[in-house]
GROMACS .gro file of C-alpha atoms in nm:
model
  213
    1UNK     CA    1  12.574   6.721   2.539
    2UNK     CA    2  12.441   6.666   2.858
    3UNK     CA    3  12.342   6.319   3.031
    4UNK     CA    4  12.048   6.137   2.851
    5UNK     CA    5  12.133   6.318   2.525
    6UNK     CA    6  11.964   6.623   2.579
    7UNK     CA    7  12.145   7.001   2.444
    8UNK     CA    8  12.296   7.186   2.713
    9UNK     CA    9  12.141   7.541   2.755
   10UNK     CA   10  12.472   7.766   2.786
   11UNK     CA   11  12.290   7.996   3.006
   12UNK     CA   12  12.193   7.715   3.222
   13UNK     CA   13  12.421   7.701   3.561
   14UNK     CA   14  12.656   7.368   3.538
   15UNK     CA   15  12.700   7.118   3.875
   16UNK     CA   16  12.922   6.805   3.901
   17UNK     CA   17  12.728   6.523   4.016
   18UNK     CA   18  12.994   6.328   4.300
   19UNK     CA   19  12.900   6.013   4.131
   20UNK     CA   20  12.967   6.014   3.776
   21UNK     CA   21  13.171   6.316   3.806
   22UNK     CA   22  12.974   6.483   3.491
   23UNK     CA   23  12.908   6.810   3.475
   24UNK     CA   24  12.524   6.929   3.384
   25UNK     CA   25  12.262   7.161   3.414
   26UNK     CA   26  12.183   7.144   3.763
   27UNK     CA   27  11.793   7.136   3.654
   28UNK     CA   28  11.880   6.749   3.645
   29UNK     CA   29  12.066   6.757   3.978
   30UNK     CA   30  11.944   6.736   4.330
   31UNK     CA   31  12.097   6.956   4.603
   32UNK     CA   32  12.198   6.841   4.906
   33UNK     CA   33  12.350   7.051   5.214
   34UNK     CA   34  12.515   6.905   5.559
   35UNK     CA   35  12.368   7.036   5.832
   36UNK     CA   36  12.484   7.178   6.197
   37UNK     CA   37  12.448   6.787   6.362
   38UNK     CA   38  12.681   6.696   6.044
   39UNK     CA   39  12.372   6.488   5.843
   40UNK     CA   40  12.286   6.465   5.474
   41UNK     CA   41  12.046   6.742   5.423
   42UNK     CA   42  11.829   6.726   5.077
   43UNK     CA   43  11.753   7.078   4.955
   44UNK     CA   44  11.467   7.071   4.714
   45UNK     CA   45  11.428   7.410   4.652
   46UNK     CA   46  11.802   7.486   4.633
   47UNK     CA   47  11.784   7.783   4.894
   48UNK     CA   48  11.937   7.628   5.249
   49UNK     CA   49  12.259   7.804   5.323
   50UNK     CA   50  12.591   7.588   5.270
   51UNK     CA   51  12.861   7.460   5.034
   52UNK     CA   52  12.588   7.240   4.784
   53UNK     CA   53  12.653   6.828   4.710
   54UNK     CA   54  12.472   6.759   4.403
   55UNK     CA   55  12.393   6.418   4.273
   56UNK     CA   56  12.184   6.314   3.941
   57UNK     CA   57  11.817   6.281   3.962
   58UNK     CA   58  11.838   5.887   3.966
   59UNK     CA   59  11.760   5.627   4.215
   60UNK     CA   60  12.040   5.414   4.131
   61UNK     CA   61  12.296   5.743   4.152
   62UNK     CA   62  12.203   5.832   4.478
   63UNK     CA   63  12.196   5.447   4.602
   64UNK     CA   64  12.560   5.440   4.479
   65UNK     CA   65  12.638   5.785   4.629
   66UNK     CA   66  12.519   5.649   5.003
   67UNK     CA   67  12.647   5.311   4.944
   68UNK     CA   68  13.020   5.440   4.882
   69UNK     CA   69  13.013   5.719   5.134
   70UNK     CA   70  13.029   5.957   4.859
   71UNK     CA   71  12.860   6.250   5.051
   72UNK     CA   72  13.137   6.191   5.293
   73UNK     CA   73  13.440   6.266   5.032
   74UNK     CA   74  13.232   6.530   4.894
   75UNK     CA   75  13.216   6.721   5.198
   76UNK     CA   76  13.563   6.656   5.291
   77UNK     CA   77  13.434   6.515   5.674
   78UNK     CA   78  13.238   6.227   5.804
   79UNK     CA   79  12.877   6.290   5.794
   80UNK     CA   80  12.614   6.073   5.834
   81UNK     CA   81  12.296   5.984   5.577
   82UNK     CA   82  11.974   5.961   5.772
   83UNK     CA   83  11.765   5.662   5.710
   84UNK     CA   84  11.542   5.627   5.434
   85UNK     CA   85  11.703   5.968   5.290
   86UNK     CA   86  11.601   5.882   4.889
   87UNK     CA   87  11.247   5.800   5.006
   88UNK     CA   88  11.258   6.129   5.135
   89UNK     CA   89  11.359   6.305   4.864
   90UNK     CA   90  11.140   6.095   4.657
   91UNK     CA   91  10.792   6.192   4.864
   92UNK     CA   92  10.956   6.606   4.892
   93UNK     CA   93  10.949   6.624   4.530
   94UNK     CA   94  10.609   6.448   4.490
   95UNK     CA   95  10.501   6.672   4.734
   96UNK     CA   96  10.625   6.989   4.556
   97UNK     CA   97  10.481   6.899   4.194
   98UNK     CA   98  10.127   6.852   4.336
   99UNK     CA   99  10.159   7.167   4.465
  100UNK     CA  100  10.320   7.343   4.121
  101UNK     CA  101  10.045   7.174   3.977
  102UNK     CA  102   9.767   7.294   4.178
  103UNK     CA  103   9.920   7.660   4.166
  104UNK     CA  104   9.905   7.650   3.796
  105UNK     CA  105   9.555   7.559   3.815
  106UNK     CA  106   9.422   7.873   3.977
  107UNK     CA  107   9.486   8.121   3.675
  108UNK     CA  108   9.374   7.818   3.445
  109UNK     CA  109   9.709   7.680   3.341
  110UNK     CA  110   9.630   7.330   3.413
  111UNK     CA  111   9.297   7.090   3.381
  112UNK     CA  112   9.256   6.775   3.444
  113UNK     CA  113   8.961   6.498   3.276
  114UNK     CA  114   8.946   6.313   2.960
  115UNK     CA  115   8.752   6.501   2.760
  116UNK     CA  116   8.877   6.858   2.881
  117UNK     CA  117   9.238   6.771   2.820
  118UNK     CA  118   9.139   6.634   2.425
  119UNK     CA  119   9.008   6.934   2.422
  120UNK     CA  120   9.310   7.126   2.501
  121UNK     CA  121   9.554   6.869   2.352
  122UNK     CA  122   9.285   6.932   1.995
  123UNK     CA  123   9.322   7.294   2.026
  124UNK     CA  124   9.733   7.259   2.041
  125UNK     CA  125   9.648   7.465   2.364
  126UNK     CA  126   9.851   7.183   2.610
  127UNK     CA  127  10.217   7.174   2.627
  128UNK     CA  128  10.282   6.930   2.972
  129UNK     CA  129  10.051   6.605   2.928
  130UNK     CA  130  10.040   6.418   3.227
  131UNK     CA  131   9.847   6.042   3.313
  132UNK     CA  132   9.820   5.869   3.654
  133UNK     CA  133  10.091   5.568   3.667
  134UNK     CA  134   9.785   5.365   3.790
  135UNK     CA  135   9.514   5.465   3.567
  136UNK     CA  136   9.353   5.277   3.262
  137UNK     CA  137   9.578   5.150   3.010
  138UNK     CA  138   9.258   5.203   2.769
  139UNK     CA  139   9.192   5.542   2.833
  140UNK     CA  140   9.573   5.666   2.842
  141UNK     CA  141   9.616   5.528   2.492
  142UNK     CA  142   9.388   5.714   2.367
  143UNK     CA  143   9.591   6.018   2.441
  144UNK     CA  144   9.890   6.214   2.298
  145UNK     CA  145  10.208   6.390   2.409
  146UNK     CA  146  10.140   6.727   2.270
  147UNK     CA  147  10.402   6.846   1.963
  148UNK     CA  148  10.675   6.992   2.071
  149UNK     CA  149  10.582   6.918   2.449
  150UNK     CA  150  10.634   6.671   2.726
  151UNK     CA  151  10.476   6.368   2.879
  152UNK     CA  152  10.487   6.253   3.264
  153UNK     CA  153  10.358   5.964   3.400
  154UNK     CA  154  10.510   5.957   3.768
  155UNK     CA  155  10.230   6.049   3.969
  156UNK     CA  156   9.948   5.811   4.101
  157UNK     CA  157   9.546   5.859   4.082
  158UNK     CA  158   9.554   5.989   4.385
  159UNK     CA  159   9.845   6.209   4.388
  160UNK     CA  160   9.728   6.352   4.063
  161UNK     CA  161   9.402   6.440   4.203
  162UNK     CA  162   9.540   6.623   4.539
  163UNK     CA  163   9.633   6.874   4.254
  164UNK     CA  164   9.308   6.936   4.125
  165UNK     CA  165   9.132   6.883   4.496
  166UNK     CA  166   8.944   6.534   4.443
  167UNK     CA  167   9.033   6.185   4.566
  168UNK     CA  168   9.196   6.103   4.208
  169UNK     CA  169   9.254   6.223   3.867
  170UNK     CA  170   9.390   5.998   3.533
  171UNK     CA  171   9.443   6.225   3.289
  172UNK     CA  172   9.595   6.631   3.315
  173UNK     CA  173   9.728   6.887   3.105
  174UNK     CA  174   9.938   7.219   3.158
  175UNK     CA  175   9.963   7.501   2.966
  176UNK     CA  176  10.284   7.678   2.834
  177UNK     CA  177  10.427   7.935   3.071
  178UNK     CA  178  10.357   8.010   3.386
  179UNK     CA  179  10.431   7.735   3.634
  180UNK     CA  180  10.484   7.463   3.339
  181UNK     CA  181  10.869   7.462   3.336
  182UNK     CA  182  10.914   7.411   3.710
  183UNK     CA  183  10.637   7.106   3.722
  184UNK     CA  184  10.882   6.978   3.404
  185UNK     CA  185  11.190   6.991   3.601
  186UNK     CA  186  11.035   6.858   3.899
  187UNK     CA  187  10.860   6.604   3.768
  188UNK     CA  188  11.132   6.487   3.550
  189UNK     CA  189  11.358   6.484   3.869
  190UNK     CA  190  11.048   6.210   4.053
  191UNK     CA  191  11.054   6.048   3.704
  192UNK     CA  192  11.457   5.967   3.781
  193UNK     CA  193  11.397   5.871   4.104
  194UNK     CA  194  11.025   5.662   4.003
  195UNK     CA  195  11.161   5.533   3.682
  196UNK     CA  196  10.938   5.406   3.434
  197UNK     CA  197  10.556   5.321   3.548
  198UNK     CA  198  10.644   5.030   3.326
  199UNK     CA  199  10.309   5.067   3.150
  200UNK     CA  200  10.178   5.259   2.852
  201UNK     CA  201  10.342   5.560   2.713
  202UNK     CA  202  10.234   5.535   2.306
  203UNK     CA  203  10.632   5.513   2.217
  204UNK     CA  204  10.727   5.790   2.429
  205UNK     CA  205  10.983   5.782   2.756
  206UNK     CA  206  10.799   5.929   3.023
  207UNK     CA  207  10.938   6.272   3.076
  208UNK     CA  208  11.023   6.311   2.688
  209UNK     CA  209  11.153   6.668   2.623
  210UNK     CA  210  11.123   6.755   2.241
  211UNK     CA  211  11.101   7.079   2.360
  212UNK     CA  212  11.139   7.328   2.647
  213UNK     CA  213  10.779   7.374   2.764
   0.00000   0.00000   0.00000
């Protein structure tokens, strides 16, 4: 049983996070490589060369990991943290689920307004439902996190609507396959580092998983 409850996938590869010392999926782990001038490196995508520091998706668990000079006795030599490094990470991964979400767009695996994404959610044909932090309370309510799939609400208006090219979107839906999975894992990584938008989410955590998508 991993962190948060959730079933470990067998198949999934396993990290130790060098706060808590558990060992997870690394889906729920950020990477982190030191680099030649001996700083904190975050590695998003998981593909810069070098021995990887992992450390939970959470804002608190990486505040904890910098504030204790964990990187340091995970690398087994001084190194230093830039400045502002979780507000980095936090604005890398925003940046990479706008773009997952905008690529899952173009071969029609993701819409975004009210009445389209009903539509989908109606048809059972969504599987990722996701609502601006900032939009209506009224109009997210009257939504649902599709059976069997997820719900995000991390992103803002306007973040939401960089994936869909406009100025702002409230409401957005993927389909399953394609892209879906990687938006989930990024998205739930933001969520960690976000926490909760502290507003509406019809019962649900934001970031539920009742299912893989």
């Amino acid at each position: 049983m991993s962190r948060g409850g959730r079933d470990k996938d067998r198949d999934d590869p396993e990290r130790r996070c060098i706060v808590s010392g558990e060992v997870q999926p690394k889906q729920g782990l950020i990477r982190f490589v030191i680099g030649p001038d001996a700083g904190v490196v975050p590695d998003l995508a998981g593909k810069l060369p070098g021995r990887g520091i992992w450390v939970t998706a959470d804002r608190a668990t990486l505040e904890t990991a910098i504030k204790k000079n964990l990187f340091s006795r995970a690398a087994r030599a001084q190194v230093t943290v830039p400045e502002g490094l979780i507000d980095t990470v936090e604005a890398g991964l925003v940046e990479r689920v706008i773009s997952l979400i905008s690529l899952a767009r173009r071969p029609g695996g993701a819409i975004c307004g009210f009445e389209k994404v009903k539509d989908w959610l109606d048809k059972g044909q969504a599987k990722v439902l996701l609502q601006a932090s900032d939009g209506s309370e009224r109009g997210k309510q009257k939504l649902w996190t599709p059976p069997g799939g997820r719900y995000f609400g991390c992103l803002t208006a306007h973040e939401l609507g960089l994936a869909f090219g406009r100025d702002y979107a409230i409401h957005a839906a993927l389909a399953a396959g394609g892209l879906a999975s990687r938006v989930v894992e990024d998205a739930a990584k933001l969520h960690g580092l976000r926490g909760s938008d502290g507003k509406y989410d019809g019962g649900r955590s934001a970031g539920k998983d009742t299912t893989s998508a």
